[in-house]
Coordinates of C-alpha atoms in Angstrom, one line a residue:
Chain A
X1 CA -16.3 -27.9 -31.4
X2 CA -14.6 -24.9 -29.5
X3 CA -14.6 -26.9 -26.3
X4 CA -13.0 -29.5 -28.9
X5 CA -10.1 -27.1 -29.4
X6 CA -9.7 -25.9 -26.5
X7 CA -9.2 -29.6 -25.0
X8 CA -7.0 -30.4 -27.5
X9 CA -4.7 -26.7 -26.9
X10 CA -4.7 -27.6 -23.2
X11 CA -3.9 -31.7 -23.6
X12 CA -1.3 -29.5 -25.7
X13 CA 0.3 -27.8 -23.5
X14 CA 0.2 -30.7 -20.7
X15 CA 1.9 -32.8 -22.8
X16 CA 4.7 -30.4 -23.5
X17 CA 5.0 -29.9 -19.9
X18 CA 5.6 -33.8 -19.5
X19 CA 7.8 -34.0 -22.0
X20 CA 10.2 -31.1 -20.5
X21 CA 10.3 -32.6 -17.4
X22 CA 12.4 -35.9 -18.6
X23 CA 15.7 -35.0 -18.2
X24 CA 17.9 -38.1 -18.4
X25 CA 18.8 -39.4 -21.5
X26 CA 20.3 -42.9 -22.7
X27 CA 23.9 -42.9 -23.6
X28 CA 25.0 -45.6 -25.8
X29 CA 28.3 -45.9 -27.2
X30 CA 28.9 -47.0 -30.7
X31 CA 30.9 -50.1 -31.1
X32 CA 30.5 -51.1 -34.8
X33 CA 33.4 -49.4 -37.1
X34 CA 31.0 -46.5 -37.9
X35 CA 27.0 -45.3 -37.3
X36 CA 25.8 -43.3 -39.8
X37 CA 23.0 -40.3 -38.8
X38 CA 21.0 -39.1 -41.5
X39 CA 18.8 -35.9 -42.0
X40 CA 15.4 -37.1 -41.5
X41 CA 13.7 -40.3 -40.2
X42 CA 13.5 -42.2 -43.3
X43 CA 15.4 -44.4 -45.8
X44 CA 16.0 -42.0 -48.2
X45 CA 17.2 -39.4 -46.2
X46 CA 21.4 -38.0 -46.6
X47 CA 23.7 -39.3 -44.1
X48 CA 25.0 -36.3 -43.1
X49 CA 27.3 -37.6 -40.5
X50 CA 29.3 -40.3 -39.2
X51 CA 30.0 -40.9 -35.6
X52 CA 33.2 -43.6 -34.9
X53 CA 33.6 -46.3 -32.9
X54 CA 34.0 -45.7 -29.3
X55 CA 32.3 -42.2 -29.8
X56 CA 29.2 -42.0 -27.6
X57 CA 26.1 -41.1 -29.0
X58 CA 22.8 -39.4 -26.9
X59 CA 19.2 -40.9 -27.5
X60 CA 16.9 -38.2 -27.6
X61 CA 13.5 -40.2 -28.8
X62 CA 12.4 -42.2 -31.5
X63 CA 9.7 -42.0 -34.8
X64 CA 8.9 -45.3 -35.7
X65 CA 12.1 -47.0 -36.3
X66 CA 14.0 -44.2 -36.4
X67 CA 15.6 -43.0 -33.6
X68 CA 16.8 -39.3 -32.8
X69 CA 20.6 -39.0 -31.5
X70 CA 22.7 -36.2 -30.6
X71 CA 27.2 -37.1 -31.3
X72 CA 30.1 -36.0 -29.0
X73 CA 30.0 -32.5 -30.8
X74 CA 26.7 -31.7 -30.8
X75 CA 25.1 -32.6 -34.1
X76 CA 21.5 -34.5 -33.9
X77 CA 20.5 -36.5 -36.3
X78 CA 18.6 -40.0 -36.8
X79 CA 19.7 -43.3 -36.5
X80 CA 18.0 -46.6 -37.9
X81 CA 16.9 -49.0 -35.5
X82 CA 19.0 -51.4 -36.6
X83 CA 22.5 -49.8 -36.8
X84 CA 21.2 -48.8 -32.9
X85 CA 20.5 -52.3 -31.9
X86 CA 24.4 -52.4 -32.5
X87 CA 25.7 -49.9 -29.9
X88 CA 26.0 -51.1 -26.1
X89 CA 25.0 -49.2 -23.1
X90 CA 28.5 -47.3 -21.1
X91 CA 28.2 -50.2 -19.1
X92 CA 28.8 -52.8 -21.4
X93 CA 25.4 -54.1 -21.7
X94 CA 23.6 -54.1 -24.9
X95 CA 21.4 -51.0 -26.3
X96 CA 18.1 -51.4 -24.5
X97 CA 16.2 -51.0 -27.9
X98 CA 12.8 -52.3 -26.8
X99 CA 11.6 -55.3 -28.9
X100 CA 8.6 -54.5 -31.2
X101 CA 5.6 -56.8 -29.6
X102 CA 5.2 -60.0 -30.3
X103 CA 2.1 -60.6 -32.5
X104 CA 0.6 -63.8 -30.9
X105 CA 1.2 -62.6 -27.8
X106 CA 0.1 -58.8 -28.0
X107 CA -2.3 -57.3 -25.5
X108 CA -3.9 -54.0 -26.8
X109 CA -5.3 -53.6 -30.0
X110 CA -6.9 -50.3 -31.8
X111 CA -8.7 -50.2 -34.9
X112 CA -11.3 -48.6 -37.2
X113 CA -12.5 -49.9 -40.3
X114 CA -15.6 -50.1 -42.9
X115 CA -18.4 -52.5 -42.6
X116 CA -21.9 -53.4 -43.9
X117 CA -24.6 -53.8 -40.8
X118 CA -28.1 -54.4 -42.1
X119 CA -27.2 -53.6 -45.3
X120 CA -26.3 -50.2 -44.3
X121 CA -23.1 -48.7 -44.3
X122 CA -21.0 -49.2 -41.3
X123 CA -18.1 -47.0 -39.7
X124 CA -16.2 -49.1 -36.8
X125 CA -13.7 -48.8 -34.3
X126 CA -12.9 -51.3 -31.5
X127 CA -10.7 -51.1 -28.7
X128 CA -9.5 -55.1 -27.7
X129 CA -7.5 -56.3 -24.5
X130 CA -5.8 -59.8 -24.3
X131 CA -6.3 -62.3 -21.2
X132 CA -4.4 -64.3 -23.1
X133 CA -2.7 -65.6 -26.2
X134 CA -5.9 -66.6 -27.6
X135 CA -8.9 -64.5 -25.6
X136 CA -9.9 -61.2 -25.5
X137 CA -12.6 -58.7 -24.5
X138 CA -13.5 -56.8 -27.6
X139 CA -15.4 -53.6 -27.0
X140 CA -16.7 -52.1 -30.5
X141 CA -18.6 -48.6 -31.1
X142 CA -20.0 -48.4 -34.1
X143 CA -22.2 -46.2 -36.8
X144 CA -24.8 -47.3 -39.4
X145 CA -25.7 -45.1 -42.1
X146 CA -28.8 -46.4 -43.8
X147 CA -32.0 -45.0 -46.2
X148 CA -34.9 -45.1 -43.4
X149 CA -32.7 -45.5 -40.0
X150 CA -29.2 -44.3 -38.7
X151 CA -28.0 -46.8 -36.0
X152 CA -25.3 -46.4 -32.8
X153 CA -24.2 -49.5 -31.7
X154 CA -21.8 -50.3 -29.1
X155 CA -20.7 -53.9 -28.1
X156 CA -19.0 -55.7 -25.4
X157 CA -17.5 -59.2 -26.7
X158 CA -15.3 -61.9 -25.7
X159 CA -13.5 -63.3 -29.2
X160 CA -11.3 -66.9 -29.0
X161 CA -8.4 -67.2 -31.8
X162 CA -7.8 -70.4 -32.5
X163 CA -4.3 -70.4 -33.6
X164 CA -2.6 -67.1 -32.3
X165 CA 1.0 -68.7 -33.4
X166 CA -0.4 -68.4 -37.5
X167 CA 1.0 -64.9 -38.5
X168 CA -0.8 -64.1 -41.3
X169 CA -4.2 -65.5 -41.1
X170 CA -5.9 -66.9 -37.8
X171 CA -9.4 -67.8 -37.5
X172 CA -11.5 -66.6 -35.0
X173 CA -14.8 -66.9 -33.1
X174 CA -16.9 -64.4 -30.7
X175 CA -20.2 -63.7 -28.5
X176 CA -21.4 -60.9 -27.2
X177 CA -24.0 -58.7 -26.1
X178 CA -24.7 -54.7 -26.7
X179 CA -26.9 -51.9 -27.4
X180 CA -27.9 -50.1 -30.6
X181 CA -29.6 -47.0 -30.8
X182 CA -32.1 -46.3 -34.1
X183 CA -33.0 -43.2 -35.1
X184 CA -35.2 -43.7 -38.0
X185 CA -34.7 -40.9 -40.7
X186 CA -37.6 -41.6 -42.9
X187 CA -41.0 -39.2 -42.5
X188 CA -43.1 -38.9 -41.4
X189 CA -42.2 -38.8 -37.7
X190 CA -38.6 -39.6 -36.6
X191 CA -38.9 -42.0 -33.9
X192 CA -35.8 -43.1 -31.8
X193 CA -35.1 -47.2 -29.8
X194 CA -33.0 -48.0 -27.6
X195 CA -33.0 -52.0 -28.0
X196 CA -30.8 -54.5 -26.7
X197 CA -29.0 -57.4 -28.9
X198 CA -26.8 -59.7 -28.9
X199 CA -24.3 -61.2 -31.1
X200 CA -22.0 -64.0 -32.7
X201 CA -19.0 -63.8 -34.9
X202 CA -16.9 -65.6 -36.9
X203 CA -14.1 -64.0 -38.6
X204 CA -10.0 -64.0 -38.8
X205 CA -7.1 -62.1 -38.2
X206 CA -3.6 -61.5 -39.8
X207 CA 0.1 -59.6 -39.5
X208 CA 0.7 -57.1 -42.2
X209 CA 4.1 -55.1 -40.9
X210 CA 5.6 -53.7 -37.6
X211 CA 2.5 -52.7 -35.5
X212 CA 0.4 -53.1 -38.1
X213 CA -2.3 -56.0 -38.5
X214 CA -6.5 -56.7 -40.4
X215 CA -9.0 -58.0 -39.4
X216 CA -12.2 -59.4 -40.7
X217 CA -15.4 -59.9 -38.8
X218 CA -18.9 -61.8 -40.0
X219 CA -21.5 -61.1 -37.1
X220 CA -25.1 -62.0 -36.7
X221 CA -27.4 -60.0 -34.4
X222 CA -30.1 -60.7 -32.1
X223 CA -32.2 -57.6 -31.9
X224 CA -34.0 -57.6 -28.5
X225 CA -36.9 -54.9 -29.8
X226 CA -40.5 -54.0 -28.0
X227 CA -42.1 -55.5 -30.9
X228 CA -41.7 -58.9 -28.9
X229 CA -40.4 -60.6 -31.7
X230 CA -36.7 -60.3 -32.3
X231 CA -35.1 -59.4 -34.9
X232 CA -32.3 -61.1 -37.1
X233 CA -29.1 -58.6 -38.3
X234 CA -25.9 -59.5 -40.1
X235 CA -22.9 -57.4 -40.3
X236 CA -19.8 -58.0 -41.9
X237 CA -16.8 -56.1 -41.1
X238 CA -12.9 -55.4 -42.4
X239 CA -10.4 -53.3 -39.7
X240 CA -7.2 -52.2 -40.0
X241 CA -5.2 -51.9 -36.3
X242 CA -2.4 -50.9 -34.5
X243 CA -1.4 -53.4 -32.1
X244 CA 0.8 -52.9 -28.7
Chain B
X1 CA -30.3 -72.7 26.7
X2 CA -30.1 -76.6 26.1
X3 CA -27.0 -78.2 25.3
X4 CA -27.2 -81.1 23.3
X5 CA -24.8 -83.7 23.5
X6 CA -24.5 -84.1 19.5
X7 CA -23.1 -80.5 19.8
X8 CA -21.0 -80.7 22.1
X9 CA -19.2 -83.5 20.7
X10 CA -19.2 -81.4 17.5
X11 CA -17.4 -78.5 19.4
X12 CA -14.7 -81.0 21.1
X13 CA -14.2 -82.4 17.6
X14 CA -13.6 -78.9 16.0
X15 CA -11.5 -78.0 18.7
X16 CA -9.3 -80.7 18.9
X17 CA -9.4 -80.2 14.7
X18 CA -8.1 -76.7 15.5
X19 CA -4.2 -78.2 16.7
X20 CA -4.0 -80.4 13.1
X21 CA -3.4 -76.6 11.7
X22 CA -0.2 -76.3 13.7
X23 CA 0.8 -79.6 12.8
X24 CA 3.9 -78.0 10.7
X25 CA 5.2 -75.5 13.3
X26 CA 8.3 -76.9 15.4
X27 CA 9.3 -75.8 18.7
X28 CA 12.7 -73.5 18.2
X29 CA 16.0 -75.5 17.5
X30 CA 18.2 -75.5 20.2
X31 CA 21.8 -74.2 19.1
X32 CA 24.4 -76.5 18.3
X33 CA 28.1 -75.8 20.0
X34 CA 29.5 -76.9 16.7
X35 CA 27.7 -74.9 14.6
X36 CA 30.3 -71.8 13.9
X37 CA 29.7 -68.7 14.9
X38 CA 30.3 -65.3 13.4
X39 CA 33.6 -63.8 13.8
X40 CA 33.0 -60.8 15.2
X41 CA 36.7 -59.5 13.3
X42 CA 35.3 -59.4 10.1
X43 CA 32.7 -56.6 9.0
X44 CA 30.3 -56.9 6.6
X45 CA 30.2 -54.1 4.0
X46 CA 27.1 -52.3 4.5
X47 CA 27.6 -50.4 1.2
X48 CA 24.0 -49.8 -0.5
X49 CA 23.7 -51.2 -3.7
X50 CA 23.4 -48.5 -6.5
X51 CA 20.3 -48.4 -8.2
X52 CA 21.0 -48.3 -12.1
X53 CA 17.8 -47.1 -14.1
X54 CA 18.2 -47.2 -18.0
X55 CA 16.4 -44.3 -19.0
X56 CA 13.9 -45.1 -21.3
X57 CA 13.7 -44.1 -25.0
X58 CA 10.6 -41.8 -25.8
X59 CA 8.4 -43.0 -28.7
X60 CA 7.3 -39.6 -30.9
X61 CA 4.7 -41.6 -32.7
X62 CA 1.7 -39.6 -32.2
X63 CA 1.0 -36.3 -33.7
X64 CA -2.0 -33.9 -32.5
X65 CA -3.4 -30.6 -33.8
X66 CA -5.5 -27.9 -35.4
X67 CA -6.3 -27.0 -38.9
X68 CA -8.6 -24.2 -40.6
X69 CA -9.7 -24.0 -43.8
X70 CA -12.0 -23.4 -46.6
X71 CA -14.3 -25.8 -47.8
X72 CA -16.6 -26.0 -50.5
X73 CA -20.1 -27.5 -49.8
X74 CA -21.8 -28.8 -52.7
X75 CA -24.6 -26.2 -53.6
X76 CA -24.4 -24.3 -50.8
X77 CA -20.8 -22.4 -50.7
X78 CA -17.2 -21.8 -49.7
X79 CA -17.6 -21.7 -46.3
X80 CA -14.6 -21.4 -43.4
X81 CA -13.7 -24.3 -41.6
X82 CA -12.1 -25.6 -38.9
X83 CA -11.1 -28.9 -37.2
X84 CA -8.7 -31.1 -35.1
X85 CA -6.5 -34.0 -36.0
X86 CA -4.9 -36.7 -34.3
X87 CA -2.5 -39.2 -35.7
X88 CA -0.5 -42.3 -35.1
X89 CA 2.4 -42.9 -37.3
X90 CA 3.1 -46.8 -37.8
X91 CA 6.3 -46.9 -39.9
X92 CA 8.3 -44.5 -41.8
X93 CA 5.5 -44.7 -44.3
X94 CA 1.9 -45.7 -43.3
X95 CA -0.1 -43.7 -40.3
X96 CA -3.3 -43.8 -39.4
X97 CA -5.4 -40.1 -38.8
X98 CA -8.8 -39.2 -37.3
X99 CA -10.4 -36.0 -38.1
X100 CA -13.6 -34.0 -36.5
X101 CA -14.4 -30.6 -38.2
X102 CA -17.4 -28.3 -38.4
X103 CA -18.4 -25.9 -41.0
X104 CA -21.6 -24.0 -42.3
X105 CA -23.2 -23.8 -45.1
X106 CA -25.0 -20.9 -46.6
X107 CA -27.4 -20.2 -48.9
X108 CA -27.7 -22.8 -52.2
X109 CA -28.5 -20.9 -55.7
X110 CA -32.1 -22.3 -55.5
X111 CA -32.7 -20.5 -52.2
X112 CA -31.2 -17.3 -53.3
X113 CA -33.5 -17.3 -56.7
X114 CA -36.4 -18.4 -54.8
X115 CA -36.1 -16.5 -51.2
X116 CA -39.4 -18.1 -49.9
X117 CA -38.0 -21.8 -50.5
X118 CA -36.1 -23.4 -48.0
X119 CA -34.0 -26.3 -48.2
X120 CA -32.1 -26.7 -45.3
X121 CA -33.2 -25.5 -41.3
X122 CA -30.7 -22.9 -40.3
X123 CA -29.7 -25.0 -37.7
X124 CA -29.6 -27.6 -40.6
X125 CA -26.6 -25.8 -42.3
X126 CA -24.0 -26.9 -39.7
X127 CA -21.6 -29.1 -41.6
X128 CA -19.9 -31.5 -39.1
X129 CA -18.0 -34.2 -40.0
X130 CA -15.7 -37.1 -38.5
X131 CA -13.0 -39.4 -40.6
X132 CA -10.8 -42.0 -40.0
X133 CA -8.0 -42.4 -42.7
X134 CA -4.8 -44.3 -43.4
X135 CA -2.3 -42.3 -45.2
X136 CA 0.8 -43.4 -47.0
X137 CA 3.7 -41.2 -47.0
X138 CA 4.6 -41.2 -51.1
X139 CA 7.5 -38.7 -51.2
X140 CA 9.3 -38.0 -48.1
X141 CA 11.9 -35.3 -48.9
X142 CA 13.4 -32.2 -48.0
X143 CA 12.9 -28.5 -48.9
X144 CA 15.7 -25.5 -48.6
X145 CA 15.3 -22.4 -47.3
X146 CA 18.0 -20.4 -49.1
X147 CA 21.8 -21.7 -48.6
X148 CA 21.7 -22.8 -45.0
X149 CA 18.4 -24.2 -44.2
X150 CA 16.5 -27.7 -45.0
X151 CA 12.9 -28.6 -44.1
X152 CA 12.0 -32.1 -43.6
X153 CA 8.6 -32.7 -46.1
X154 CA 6.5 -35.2 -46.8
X155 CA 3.7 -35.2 -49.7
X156 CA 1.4 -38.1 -48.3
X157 CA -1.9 -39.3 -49.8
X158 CA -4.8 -40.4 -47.2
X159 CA -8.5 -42.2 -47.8
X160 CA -11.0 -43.3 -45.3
X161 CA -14.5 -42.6 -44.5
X162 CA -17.1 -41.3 -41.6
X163 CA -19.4 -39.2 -40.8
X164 CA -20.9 -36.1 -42.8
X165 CA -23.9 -34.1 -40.4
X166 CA -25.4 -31.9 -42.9
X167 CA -29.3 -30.9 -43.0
X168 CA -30.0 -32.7 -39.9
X169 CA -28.8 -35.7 -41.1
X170 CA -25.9 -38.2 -40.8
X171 CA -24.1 -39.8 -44.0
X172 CA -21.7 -41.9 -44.6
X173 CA -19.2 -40.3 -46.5
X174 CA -15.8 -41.4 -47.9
X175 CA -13.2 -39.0 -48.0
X176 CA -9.5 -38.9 -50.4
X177 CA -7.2 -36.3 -50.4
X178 CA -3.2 -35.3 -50.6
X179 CA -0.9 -32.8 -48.0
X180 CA 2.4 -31.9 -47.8
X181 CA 3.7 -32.0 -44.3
X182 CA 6.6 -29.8 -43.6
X183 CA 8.5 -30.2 -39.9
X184 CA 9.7 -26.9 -38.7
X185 CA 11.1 -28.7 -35.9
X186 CA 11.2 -31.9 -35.1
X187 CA 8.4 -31.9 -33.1
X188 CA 6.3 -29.1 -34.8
X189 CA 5.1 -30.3 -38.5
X190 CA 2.9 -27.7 -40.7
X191 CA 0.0 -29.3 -43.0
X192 CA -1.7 -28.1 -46.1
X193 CA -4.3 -30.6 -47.4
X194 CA -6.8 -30.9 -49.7
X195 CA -9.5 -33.9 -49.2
X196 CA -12.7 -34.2 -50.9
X197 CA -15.3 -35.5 -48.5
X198 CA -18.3 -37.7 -51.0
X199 CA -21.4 -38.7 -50.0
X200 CA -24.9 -39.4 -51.3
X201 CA -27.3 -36.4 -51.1
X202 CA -31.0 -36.1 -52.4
X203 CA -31.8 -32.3 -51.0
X204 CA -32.7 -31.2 -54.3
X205 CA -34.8 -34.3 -55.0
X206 CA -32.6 -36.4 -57.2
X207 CA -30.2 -38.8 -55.3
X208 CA -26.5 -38.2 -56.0
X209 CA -23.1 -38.1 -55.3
X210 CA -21.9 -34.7 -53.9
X211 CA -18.8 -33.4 -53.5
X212 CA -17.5 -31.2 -50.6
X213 CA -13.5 -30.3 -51.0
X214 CA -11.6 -28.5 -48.0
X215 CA -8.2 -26.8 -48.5
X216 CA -6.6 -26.6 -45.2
X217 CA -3.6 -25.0 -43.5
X218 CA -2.8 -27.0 -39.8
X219 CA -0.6 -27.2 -37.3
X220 CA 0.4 -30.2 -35.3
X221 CA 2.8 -30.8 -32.7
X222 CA 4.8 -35.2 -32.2
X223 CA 4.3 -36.8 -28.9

């Protein structure tokens, strides 16, 4: 746990040392009658100032869709995305706001979620890369929390949506292969496995806002165990993810 | 070494394969005397073309800390606590948050009536726990600081679930709680928060839901 915070001091004060060493920042000037800079980074925040057209305004950075400017005379505030969009570069060009990603077409995704895995209480994240519109490699560490066993698993998928173009719910379909390990809690002796399995999935997939998006999971398992019989699992799983 | 005459008519007809490569290659054109030829008069600007970068806006989405605490562990204390978060906001409202703390827990009433039972290994009483949340910023605001000075706040709600470690054994636990976030800078945010991590214990040998709240003072910086 120290070496914990004493990672996370020194990622700290790295990443303050990156972030000094930007220098140049975007200059956009305002070309709508008026943009309005409020206090904070949210909709209900004052407008505390008003910078005209003409006027040129300096991008700092951004919090979501909120974006941190500094006017002619020196006053910072934040700008909506939006009234941004608006302004054009000193050259004439438009504001290069970037574009929030495209859902159907998004690469990365990062979630966590809550699941049921043997009929045990499951804690998931998953990390997922798109090849392409419709593939990706899914890789999926998860922990099951159950009355006799706690299991580890970790997986390494490949998961097809059908129709990436629907927004709001798109069906899926996945294989893959893993490893759980089994700690089993219940005396008398605790006894650990490392076993091999494999697995199937059906499930589906949907926008919710910006960034945001679910999605559901129905696997079933193929546990390769020393027992030389395998053994049948099911899992069911709901995640909520930022995608990028 | 024998030669075979099936090989070498193999070789000649590999060989001869090998021009078919360089079928496309032409000898070099001869120049033209009508073809016009550069006035020497006229120079060619040989100004290098500017490179324009667009400097790139920097997303402050993430946030990244410390926090310390007390936390109450059911039957066996207040104990002090302390842990590291990590966030990623999503929009003006919603983010997502991980947690890993550690605690320990001390003695529970039965053990100190009893001094020769024991419930929990010593090495048992480390409290560890991990959490992933989504929090939900419900009154974004600002505070004053006397006539000249505002505070952007934010009282946010969070739930989620993970891992409890206690008595040498993992739990799922679900966890709820409320802070209050309050930026000193822009880039430097302070956190009180109260969360109540739940799980299902049977130490004392009924099974039930126990209840372990942390009050917690953090620090974390935006990225």
């Amino acid at each position: 746990m120290r070496r914990l915070l004493a990672i996370v001091l020194m990622l700290q004060a790295f990443l303050a040392g990156v972030g000094s060493a930007a220098t140049q920042n975007l200059e956009l000037v305002v070309t709508q009658p008026y943009v309005e800079m409020h206090t904070g980074p949210g909709r209900g925040y004052p407008v505390f100032y008003v910078v005209g057209r003409g006027e040129t305004l300096t991008v700092l950075y951004s919090r979501t869709d909120w974006y941190r400017v500094r006017a002619p005379r020196g006053q910072e505030g934040w700008v909506r995305r939006d009234d941004l969009a608006r302004t054009e570069q000193t050259s004439g060009a438009p504001a290069p706001i970037p574009p929030y990603p495209v859902f159907f077409a998004h690469r990365w995704e990062v979630g966590a979620g809550y699941g049921v895995y043997n009929r045990e209480n499951l804690v998931t994240a998953y990390v997922d890369y798109g090849i392409t519109d419709s593939l990706d490699i899914e890789l999926a560490l998860q922990q099951a929390f159950g009355t006799i066993d706690n299991r580890e698993v970790a997986t390494l998928g490949i998961r097809n949506t059908f129709i990436p173009e629907w927004k709001w719910f798109s069906p899926t379909a996945g294989i893959g292969t893993g490893y759980q390990h089994v700690t089993d809690i219940a005396p008398p002796a605790p006894q650990e496995a490392n076993n091999q399995l494999a697995y199937a999935s059906l499930g589906a997939r949907g926008f919710i806002t910006r960034r945001f998006m679910w999605r559901f999971d129905w696997r079933t398992y193929v546990v390769f165990n020393q027992l030389n019989k395998s053994e049948g699992l099911e899992e069911w799983k709901f995640d909520l993810a930022v995608f990028f | 070494m024998e030669i075979r005459p099936g090989s070498v008519l193999l070789a000649a007809l590999l060989l001869s394969g090998c021009g078919w490569f360089h079928r496309g290659d032409k000898g070099p054109t001869p120049v033209t005397a009508d073809e016009p030829q550069p006035d020497p008069s006229i120079i060619e600007p040989q100004v290098p073309r500017r490179e324009v970068k667009t400097p790139k806006i920097k997303a402050k989405d993430f946030e990244l800390g410390a926090y310390f605490g007390a936390l109450d562990i059911e039957d066996f204390g207040t104990n002090p606590i302390y842990g590291v978060r990590g966030a990623y906001h999503v929009t003006e409202d919603i983010f997502l948050e991980g947690f890993v703390a550690t605690s320990k827990g001390g003695q529970s009433s039965l053990e100190e009536t009893f001094p020769d039972i024991t419930v929990v290994s010593n090495s048992g009483r480390r409290f560890t726990y991990y959490d992933v949340d989504v929090g939900y910023n419900i009154l974004p605001g600002e505070i004053f600081l006397g006539r000249g000075r505002a505070f952007n706040t934010a009282l946010y709600v969070t739930a989620g679930m993970g891992d409890v470690k206690f008595a040498d054994r993992d739990q799922f636990a679900v966890n709820f709680g409320a802070g209050e976030r309050v930026l000193i800078t822009d880039w430097l945010a302070l956190h009180l928060d109260v969360r109540d991590h739940v799980y299902e214990s049977d130490l004392f040998g009924v099974t039930k839901n126990v209840h372990n709240i942390e009050a917690t003072l953090g620090l974390t910086v935006f990225y």
